[in-house]
XYZ file of N, CA, C and O in Angstrom:
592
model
N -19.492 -17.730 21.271
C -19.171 -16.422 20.766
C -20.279 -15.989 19.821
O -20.553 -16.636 18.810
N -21.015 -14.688 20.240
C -21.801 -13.912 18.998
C -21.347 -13.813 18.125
O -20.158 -13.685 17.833
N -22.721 -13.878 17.231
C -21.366 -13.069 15.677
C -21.188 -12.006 15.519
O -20.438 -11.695 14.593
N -21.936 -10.715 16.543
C -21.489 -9.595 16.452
C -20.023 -9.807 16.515
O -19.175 -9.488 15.681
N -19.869 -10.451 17.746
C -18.064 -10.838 18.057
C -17.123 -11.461 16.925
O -15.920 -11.217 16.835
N -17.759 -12.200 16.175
C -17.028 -12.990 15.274
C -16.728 -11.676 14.430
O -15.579 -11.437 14.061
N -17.866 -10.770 14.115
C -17.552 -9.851 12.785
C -16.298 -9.044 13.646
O -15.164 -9.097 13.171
N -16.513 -8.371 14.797
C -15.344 -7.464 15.504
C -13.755 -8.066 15.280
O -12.780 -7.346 15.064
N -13.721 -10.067 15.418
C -12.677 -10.138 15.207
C -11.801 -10.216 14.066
O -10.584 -10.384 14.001
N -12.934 -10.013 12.925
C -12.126 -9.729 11.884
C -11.790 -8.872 11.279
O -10.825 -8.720 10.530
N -12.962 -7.952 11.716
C -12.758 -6.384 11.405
C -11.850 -5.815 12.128
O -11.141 -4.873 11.772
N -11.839 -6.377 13.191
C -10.838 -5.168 14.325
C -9.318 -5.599 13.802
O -8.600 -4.641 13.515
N -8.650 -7.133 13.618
C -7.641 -7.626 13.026
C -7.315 -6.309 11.515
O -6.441 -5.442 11.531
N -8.261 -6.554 10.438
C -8.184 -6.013 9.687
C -8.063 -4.431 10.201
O -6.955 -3.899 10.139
N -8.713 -4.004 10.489
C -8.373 -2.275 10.936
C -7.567 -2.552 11.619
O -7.356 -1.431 12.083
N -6.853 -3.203 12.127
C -5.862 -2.857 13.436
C -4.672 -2.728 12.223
O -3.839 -1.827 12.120
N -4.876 -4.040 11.240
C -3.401 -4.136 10.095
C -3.288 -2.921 9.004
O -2.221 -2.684 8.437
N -4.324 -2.273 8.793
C -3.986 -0.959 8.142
C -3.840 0.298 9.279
O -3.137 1.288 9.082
N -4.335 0.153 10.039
C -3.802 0.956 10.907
C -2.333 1.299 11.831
O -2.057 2.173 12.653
N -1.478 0.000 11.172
C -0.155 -0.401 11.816
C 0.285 0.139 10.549
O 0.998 1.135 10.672
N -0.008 -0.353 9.015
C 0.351 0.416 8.042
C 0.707 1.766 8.260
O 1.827 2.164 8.582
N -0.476 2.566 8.034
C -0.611 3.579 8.395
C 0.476 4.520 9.005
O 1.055 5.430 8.411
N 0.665 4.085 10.457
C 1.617 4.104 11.168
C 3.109 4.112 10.692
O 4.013 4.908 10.946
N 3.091 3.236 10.099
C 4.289 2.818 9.522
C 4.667 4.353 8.171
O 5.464 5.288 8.244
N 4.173 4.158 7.636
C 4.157 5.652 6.467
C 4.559 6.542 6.963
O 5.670 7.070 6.917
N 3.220 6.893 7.743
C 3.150 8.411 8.790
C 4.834 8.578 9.286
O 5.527 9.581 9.121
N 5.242 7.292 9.931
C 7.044 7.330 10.789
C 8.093 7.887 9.752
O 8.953 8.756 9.900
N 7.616 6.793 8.191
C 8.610 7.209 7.137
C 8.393 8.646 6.660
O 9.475 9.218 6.794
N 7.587 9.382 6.222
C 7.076 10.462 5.647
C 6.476 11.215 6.387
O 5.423 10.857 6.914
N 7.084 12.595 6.623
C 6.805 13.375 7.613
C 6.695 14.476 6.566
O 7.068 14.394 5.396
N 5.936 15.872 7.370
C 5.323 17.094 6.438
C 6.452 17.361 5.401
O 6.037 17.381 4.242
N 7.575 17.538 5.534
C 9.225 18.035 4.761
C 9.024 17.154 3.541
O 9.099 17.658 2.420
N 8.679 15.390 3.766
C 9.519 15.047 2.732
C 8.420 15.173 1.644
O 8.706 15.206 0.447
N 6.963 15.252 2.184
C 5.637 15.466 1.385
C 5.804 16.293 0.811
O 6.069 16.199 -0.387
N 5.712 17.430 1.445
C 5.713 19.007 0.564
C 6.876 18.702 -0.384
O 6.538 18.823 -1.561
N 8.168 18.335 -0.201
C 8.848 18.303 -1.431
C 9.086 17.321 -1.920
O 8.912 17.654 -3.092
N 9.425 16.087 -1.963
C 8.564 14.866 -3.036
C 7.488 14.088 -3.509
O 7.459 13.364 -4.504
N 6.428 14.370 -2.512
C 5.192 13.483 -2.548
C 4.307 14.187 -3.510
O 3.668 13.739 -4.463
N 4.436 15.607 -2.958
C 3.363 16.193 -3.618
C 3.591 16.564 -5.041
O 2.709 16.435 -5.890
N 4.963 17.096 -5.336
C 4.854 16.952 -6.632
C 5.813 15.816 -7.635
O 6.335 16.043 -8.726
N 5.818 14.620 -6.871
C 5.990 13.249 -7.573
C 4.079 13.540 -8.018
O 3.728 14.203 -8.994
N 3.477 13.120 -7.409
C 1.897 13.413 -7.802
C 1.003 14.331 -8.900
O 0.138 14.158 -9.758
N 1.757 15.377 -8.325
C 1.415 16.682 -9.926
C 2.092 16.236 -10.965
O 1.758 16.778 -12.018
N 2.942 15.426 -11.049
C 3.696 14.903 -12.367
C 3.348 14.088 -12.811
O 3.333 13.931 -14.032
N 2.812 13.013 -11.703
C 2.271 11.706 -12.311
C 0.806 12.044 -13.121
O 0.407 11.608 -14.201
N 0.270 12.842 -12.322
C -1.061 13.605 -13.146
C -0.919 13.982 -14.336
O -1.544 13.555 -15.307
N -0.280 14.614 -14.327
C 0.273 15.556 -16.106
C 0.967 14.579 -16.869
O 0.686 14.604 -18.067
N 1.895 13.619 -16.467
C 1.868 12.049 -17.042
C 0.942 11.546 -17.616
O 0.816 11.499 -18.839
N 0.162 11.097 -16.775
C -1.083 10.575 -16.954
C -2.174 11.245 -18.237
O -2.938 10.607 -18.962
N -1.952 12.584 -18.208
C -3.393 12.980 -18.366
C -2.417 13.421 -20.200
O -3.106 13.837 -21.132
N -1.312 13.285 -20.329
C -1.009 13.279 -21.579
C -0.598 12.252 -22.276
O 0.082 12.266 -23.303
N -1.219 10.944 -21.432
C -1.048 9.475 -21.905
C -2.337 9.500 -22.835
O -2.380 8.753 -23.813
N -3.606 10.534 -22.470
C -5.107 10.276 -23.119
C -4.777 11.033 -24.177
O -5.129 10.496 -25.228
N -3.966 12.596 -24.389
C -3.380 12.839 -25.651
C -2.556 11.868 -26.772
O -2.665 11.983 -27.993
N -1.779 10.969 -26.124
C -1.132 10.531 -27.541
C -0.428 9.594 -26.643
O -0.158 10.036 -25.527
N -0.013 8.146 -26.974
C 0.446 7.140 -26.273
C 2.000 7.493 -26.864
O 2.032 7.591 -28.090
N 3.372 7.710 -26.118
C 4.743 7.896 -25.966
C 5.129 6.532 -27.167
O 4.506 5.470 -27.173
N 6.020 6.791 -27.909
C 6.762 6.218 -28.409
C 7.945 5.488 -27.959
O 8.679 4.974 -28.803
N 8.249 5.375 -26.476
C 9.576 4.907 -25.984
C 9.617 3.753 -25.966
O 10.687 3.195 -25.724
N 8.443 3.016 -26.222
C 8.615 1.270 -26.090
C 9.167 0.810 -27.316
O 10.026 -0.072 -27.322
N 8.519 1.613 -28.892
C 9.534 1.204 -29.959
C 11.075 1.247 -29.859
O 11.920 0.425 -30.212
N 11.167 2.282 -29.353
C 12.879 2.346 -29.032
C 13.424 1.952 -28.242
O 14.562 2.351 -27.996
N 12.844 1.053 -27.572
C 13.167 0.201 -26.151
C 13.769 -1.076 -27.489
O 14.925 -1.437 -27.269
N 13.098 -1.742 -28.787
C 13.830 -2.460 -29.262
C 14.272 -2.329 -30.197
O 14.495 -3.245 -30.989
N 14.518 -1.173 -30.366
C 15.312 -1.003 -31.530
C 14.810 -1.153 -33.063
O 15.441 -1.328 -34.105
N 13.689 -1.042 -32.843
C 12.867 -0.845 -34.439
C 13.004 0.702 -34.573
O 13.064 1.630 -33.766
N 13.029 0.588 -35.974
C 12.781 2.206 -36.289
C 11.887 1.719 -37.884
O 11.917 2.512 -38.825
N 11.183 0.457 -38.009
C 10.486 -0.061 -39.127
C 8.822 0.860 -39.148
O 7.985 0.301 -38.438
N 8.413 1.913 -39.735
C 7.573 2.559 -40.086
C 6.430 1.944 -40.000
O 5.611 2.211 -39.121
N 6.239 0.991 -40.966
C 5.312 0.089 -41.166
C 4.568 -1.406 -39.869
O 3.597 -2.144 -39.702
N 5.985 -1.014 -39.252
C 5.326 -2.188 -38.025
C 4.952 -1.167 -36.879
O 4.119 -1.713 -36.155
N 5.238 0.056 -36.456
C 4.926 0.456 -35.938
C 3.819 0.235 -35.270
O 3.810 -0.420 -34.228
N 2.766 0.760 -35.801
C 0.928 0.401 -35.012
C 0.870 -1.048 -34.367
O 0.535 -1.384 -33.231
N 1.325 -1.839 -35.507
C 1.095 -3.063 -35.066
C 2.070 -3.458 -33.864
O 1.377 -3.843 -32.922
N 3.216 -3.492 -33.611
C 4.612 -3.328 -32.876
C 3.867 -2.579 -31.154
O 3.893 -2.911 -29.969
N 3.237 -1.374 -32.029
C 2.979 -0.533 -30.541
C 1.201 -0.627 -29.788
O 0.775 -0.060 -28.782
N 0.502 -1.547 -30.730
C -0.486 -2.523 -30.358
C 0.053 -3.811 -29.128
O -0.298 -3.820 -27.948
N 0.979 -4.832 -29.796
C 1.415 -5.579 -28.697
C 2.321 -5.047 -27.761
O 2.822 -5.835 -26.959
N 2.474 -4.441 -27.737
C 3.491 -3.948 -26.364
C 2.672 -3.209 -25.455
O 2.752 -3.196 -24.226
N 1.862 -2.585 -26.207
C 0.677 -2.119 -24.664
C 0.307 -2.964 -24.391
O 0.408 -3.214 -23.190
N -0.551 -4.266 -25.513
C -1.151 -4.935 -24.341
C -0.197 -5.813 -23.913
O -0.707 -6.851 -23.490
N 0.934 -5.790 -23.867
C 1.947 -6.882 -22.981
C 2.049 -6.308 -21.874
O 2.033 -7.035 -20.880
N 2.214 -4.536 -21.655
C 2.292 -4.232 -20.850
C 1.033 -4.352 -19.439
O 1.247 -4.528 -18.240
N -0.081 -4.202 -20.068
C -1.076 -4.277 -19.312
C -1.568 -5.846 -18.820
O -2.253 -6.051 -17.818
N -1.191 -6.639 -19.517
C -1.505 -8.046 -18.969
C -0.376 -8.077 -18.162
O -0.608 -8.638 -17.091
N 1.118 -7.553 -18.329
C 2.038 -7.929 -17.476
C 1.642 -7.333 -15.894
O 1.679 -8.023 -14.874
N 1.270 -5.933 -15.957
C 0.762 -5.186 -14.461
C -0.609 -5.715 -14.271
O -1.329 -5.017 -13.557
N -1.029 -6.600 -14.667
C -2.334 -7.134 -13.787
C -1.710 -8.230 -13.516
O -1.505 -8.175 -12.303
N -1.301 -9.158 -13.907
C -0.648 -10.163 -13.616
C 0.507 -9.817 -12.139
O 0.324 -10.343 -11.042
N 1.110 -9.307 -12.297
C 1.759 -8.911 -11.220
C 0.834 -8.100 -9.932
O 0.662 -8.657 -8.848
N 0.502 -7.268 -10.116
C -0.490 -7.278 -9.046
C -1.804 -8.148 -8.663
O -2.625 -7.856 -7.793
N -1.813 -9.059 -9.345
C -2.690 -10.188 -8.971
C -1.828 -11.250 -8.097
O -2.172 -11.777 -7.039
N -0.429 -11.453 -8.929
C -0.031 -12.276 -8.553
C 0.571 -12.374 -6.998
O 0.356 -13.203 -6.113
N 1.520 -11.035 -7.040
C 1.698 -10.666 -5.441
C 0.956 -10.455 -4.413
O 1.497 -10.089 -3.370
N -0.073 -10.588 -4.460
C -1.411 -9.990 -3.743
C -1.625 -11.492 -2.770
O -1.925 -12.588 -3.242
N -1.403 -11.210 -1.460
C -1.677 -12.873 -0.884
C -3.207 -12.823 -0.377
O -3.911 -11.816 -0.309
N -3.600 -14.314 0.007
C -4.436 -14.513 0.779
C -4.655 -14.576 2.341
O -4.336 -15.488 3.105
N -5.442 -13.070 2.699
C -5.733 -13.553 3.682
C -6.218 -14.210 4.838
O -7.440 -14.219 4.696
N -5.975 -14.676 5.734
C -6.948 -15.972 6.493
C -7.194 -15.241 7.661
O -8.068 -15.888 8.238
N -6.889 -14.155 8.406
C -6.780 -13.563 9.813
C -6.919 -14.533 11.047
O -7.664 -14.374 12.014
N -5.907 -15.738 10.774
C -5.684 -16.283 12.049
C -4.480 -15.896 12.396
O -3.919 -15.141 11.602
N -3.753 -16.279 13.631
C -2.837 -15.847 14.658
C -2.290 -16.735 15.206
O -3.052 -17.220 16.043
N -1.068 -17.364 15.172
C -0.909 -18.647 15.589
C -1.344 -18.754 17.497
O -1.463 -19.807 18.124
N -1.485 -17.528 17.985
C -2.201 -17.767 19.213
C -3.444 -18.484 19.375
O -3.490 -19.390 20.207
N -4.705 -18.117 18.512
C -5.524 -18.420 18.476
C -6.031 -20.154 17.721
O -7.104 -20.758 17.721
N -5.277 -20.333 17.407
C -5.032 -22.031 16.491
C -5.720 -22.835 17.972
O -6.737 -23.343 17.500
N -5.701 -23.194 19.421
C -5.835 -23.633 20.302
C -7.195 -23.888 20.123
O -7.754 -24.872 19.637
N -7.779 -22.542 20.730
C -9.211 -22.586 20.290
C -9.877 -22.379 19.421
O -11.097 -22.213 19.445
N -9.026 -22.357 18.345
C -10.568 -22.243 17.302
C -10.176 -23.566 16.801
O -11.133 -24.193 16.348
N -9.029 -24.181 16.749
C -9.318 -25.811 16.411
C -10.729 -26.552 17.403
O -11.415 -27.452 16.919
N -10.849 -26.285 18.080
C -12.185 -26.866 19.047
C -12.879 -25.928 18.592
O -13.598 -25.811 19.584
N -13.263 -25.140 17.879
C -14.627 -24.382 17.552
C -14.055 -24.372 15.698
O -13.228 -23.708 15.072
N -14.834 -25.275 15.414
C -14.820 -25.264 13.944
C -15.428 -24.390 13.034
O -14.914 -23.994 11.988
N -16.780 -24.037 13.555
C -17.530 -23.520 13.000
C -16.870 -21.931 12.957
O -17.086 -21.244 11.958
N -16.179 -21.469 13.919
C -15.898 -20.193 14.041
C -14.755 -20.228 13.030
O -15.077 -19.501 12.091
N -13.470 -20.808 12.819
C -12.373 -21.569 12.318
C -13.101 -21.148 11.037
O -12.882 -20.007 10.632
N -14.246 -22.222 10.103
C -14.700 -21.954 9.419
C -14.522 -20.130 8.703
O -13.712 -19.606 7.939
N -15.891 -19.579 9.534
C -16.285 -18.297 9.716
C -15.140 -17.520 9.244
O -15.275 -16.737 8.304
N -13.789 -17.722 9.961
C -12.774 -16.120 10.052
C -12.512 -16.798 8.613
O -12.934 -16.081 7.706
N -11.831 -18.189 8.109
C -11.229 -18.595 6.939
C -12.029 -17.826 5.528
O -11.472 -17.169 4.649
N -13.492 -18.153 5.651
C -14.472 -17.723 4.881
C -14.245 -15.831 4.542
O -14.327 -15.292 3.439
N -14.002 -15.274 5.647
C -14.477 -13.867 5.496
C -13.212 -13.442 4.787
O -13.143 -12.620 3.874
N -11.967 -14.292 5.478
C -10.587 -13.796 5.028
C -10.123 -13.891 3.394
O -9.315 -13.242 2.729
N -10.963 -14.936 3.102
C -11.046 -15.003 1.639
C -12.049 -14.057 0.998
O -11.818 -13.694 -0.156
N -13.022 -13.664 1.557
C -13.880 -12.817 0.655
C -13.502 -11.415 0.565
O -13.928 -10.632 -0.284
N -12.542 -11.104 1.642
C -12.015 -10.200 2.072
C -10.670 -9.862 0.774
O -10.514 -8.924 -0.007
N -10.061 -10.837 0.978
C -8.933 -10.940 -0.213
C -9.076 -10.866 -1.539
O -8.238 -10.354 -2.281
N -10.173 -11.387 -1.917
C -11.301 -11.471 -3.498
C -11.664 -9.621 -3.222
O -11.013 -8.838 -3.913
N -12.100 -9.377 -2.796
C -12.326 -7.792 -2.704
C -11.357 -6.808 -3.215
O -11.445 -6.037 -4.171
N -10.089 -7.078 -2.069
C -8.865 -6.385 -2.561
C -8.366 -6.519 -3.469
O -7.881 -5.544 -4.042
N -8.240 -8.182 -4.153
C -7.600 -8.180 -5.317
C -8.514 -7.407 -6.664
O -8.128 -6.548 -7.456
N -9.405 -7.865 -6.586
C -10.700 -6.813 -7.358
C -10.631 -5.422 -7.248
O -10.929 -4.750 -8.235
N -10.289 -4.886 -6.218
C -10.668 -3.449 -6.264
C -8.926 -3.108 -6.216
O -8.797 -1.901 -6.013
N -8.020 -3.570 -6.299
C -6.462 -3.488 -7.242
C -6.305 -3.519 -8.315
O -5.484 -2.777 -8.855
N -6.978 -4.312 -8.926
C -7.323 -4.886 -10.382
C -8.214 -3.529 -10.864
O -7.842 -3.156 -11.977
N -8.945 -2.973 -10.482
C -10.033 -1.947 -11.350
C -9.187 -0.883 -11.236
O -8.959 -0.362 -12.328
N -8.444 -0.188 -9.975
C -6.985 0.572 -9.938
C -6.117 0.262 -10.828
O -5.121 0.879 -10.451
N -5.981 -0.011 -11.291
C -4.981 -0.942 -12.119
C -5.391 -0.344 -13.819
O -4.763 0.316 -14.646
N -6.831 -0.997 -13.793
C -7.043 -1.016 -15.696
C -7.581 0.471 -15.499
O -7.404 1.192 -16.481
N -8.263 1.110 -14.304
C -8.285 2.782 -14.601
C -7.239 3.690 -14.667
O -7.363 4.847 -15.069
N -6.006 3.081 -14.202
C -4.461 3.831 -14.433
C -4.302 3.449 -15.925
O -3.939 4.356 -16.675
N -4.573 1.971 -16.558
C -4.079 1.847 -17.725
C -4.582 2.118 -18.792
O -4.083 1.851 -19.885
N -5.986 2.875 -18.535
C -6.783 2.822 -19.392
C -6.574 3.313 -20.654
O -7.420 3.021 -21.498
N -5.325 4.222 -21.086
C -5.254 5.660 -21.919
C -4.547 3.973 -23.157
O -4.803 3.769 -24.344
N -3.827 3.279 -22.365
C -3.056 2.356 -23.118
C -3.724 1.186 -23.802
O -3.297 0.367 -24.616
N -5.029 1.372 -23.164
C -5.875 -0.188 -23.031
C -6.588 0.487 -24.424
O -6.337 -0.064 -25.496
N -7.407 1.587 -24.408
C -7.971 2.102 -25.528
C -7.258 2.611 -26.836
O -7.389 2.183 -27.983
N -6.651 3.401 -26.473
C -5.176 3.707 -28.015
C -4.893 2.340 -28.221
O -4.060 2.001 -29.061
């Protein structure tokens, strides 16, 4: 097998699995339910968002029941960053590894090691990618919390 071929079978696996995604959405969410929840769940989360860089919400103090003046800053210092180590942690943690084998294919690529090798290798560099580029999604959503 070329390695043009080797790269097709991991690429094409991989595009084929977001493309079943894809699919999958498109079935759940059709033009109706977009225009009236998607799109403005989105304009909200924006204006959310973009008045998180105005002034960080007070609801986590009152999540425990302090109303202590003086601990405040400090109080609303650790709870952001609990919050933000907790959502990287969780999206790190759920995030699996992928290998793009197929239990069809186990036959022959146990007799071709080197290829075996090859898909294991890419499927991990592949996975290091995603979890990385989740992770930078992640601290650029949190950022308003990470800096205040």
């Amino acid at each position: 097998m070329t390695v043009s071929r080797k790269r097709y079978a991991v690429e094409g696996t991989c595009y084929n699995k977001w493309k079943e995604k894809f699919k999958m959405v498109r079935s759940v969410v059709d033009w109706t339910s977009a225009l009236y929840f998607i799109i403005p769940a989105l304009i909200f989360g924006a204006m959310y968002y973009r008045s998180l860089w105005d002034q960080i919400p007070n609801w986590p103090l009152y999540l425990f029941g302090t109303t202590f003046s003086e601990w405040e800053p400090q109080l609303q210092e650790h709870i952001a960053f609990s919050v933000v180590l907790f959502v990287l942690y969780s999206v790190t943690y759920f995030r699996s590894i992928r290998s793009f084998l197929e239990e069809a294919d186990s036959l022959f690529l146990l007799q071709a090691l080197s290829l075996l090798r090859s898909i294991i290798i890419r499927g991990i560099v592949y996975s290091f990618i995603r979890i990385c580029f989740t992770n930078i999604v992640c601290i650029a959503l949190l950022l308003p919390i990470v800096i205040k």
